[in-house]
């Protein structure tokens, strides 16, 4: 139990803050703790969480990706043309086509980073601009409403009518989100590939000397991010029923903020699925709460910015260091065996 | 048909002569773009032997290790035999498969992983995906730590451990990979004496189990203490292979450097001089208590003590990094209470820290920029901009004065050897014209030959009237290079040692008691 607490300090702290927020919100707004609001929260944030778990893998590997939201838009447009060419398509083809397109875009990032030894933030800022520029150039900013029926039809995985007659439901994107979260967890926490990704992010030179294939690690991290981006793009269309070139741009920073809040270390080597989920929930509930309380949407950006600053600066001053400097210093040194 | 037969015969014969070789290298040659890094070197390690590979920086030790582990391929004609098997070539993977493992000085561990994950990491390497179970690797890691008879929390994150324990994790990791021949590159360079002793105990345990260990080290005393045989290299050539039983530090130093390094007591009586530093009843809770000492003009006072004795903590209070709870500090008779390092510099105190490489210098900047950084005001010209002329004259003055071996003052500090970097740090502090110079473990990671140079400089500075406080955990270092030695234990000065009248053995028995 002790080691569990030590390994998940950020996550547990975030969980505590989240619970306090939920208690506060359910006390101050009668709408918060309703089935309708909670299912809407899940439906609206499924796409963000799919991106988030992809980004988590990239952050653990020591990289960063700015281009994934725009990549999802590119996938949506190219997929529309593919489905037309394939005679309409279906959900199975949808996952295959969008997944492959996403992986392809992710591998472009991985290739540039690895072969030219450019840091990932520079590469993905470049591809972010290139993807978006190409998209606007070739589509001339055109919206697409004429989409295959299967793609835009609502599929509910859960429906419930409450006593007052209002319906609440969960749609397909929530199930896809759950599958993506599980698959990511399996890879990073339960396979040797995941171990190597953590190691590569933690100490690249050490990993290289241990025989870890660095190019493969970059490909897995950015390929997985691309796969998640492609799938997120697919599900986003199912929710909004249209393809708009600039619909997703800008969401990458919200997702990045959520993942970092969840304890993923920007230098690599650290981060967990649990933290990632909590981080996305935190951002979602903050936004939802402010909406319910009738606060201006601009306040949301401000608050998220402030919270990130507080979260990152307090997690750098670790609890242990604070103790080591305080009046309990001697006792702490003995207890922890630190010099 | 003839050639293989003779080769076989040769192998049989050699196997009969010496049944227990872990490694046999002969005719090792390696040239890099015309520079002969190794010339006709032979190197042999017995099974279960603790062997030491000694030599100064640049003598070819690392090149030799890299050839054995397959990082470099040697020039044609080199013969390699590992555990009785003659090899045509070595790759990193084949070396590992044969049980050869290197623990590099930087350890190459993963700071955010747990101890167990670090020890068992190598089993995860590979592109073929397979399931990983935490429990199984935890058990294997636990078994290895038991084998080494050490007690470590397997769930602790690596970066919460001190360097000494990380070293043990690195050894355990090598054993996890079934290593039978372990090279350790400067394993003790950042350890204190007691940590080193602990490490040596573990190395002995390994050797009793039949694991061969090759120690690469600068520290003459421990080289002689731990190993049974040693191979000395100088300038890429083999000097010789010796039994440690009849080796002395003086002789080994001579073999490594080719120069006579005579340890002579340099103590002089300075007690009649004016005091530069006077400390009275200095206390800081949990660090040191009731410290009273003085350092006279031109005097070198050594401070010796094991880790936790409060040596470095005392220095931190003298230079204003921490605030003492009570007591007074006087410099040239004036009472001072530095509240920051800047205050201390202004008062005339300079501090050369032990973490030379990480804290003392800005590695990527030029030698010149590093030297003038503490005295930027002095090199300002018109309009308050840095005057290249003033900078150059100040810099060349110190480079000459401390005989720093540099290509050009504008080269990055990172291009210099350890000993020369140490001198740049000295130069940087000496530009502030200090009255008191505090040297904290100044020879950590510095070559034997270069060490003598540093103490020569210290003596020269003392003769110019600077007072020097020399902090160290190596007894012979303070004994031979100070005028007086203060022994610190549990935050107090418990003994004053006079190198001129008392013996080294006397001080050693007090410090290590």
CSV table of N, CA and C in Angstrom, one decimal, chain A residues 320-332:
chain,number,residue,atom,x,y,z
A,320,UNK,N,8.7,15.1,-0.2
A,320,UNK,CA,9.9,14.7,0.6
A,320,UNK,C,10.9,15.8,0.7
A,321,UNK,N,11.1,16.6,-0.3
A,321,UNK,CA,12.0,17.7,-0.2
A,321,UNK,C,11.6,18.8,0.8
A,322,UNK,N,10.2,19.0,0.7
A,322,UNK,CA,9.7,20.0,1.6
A,322,UNK,C,10.0,19.6,3.1
A,323,UNK,N,9.8,18.3,3.3
A,323,UNK,CA,10.0,17.7,4.6
A,323,UNK,C,11.5,17.9,5.0
A,324,UNK,N,12.4,17.6,4.0
A,324,UNK,CA,13.8,17.5,4.3
A,324,UNK,C,14.3,18.9,4.7
A,325,UNK,N,13.6,20.0,4.3
A,325,UNK,CA,14.0,21.3,4.7
A,325,UNK,C,13.4,21.8,6.0
A,326,UNK,N,12.3,21.2,6.3
A,326,UNK,CA,11.5,21.6,7.5
A,326,UNK,C,12.0,21.2,8.8
A,327,UNK,N,11.3,21.4,9.8
A,327,UNK,CA,11.8,21.1,11.2
A,327,UNK,C,11.9,19.6,11.4
A,328,UNK,N,11.2,18.8,10.6
A,328,UNK,CA,11.3,17.3,10.8
A,328,UNK,C,12.4,16.7,10.0
A,329,UNK,N,13.3,17.6,9.5
A,329,UNK,CA,14.4,17.1,8.6
A,329,UNK,C,15.1,15.9,9.1
A,330,UNK,N,15.6,15.9,10.4
A,330,UNK,CA,16.4,14.8,10.8
A,330,UNK,C,15.7,13.5,10.9
A,331,UNK,N,14.5,13.6,11.4
A,331,UNK,CA,13.7,12.4,11.4
A,331,UNK,C,13.4,11.9,10.0
A,332,UNK,N,13.2,12.8,9.1
A,332,UNK,CA,12.9,12.4,7.7
A,332,UNK,C,14.1,11.7,7.1
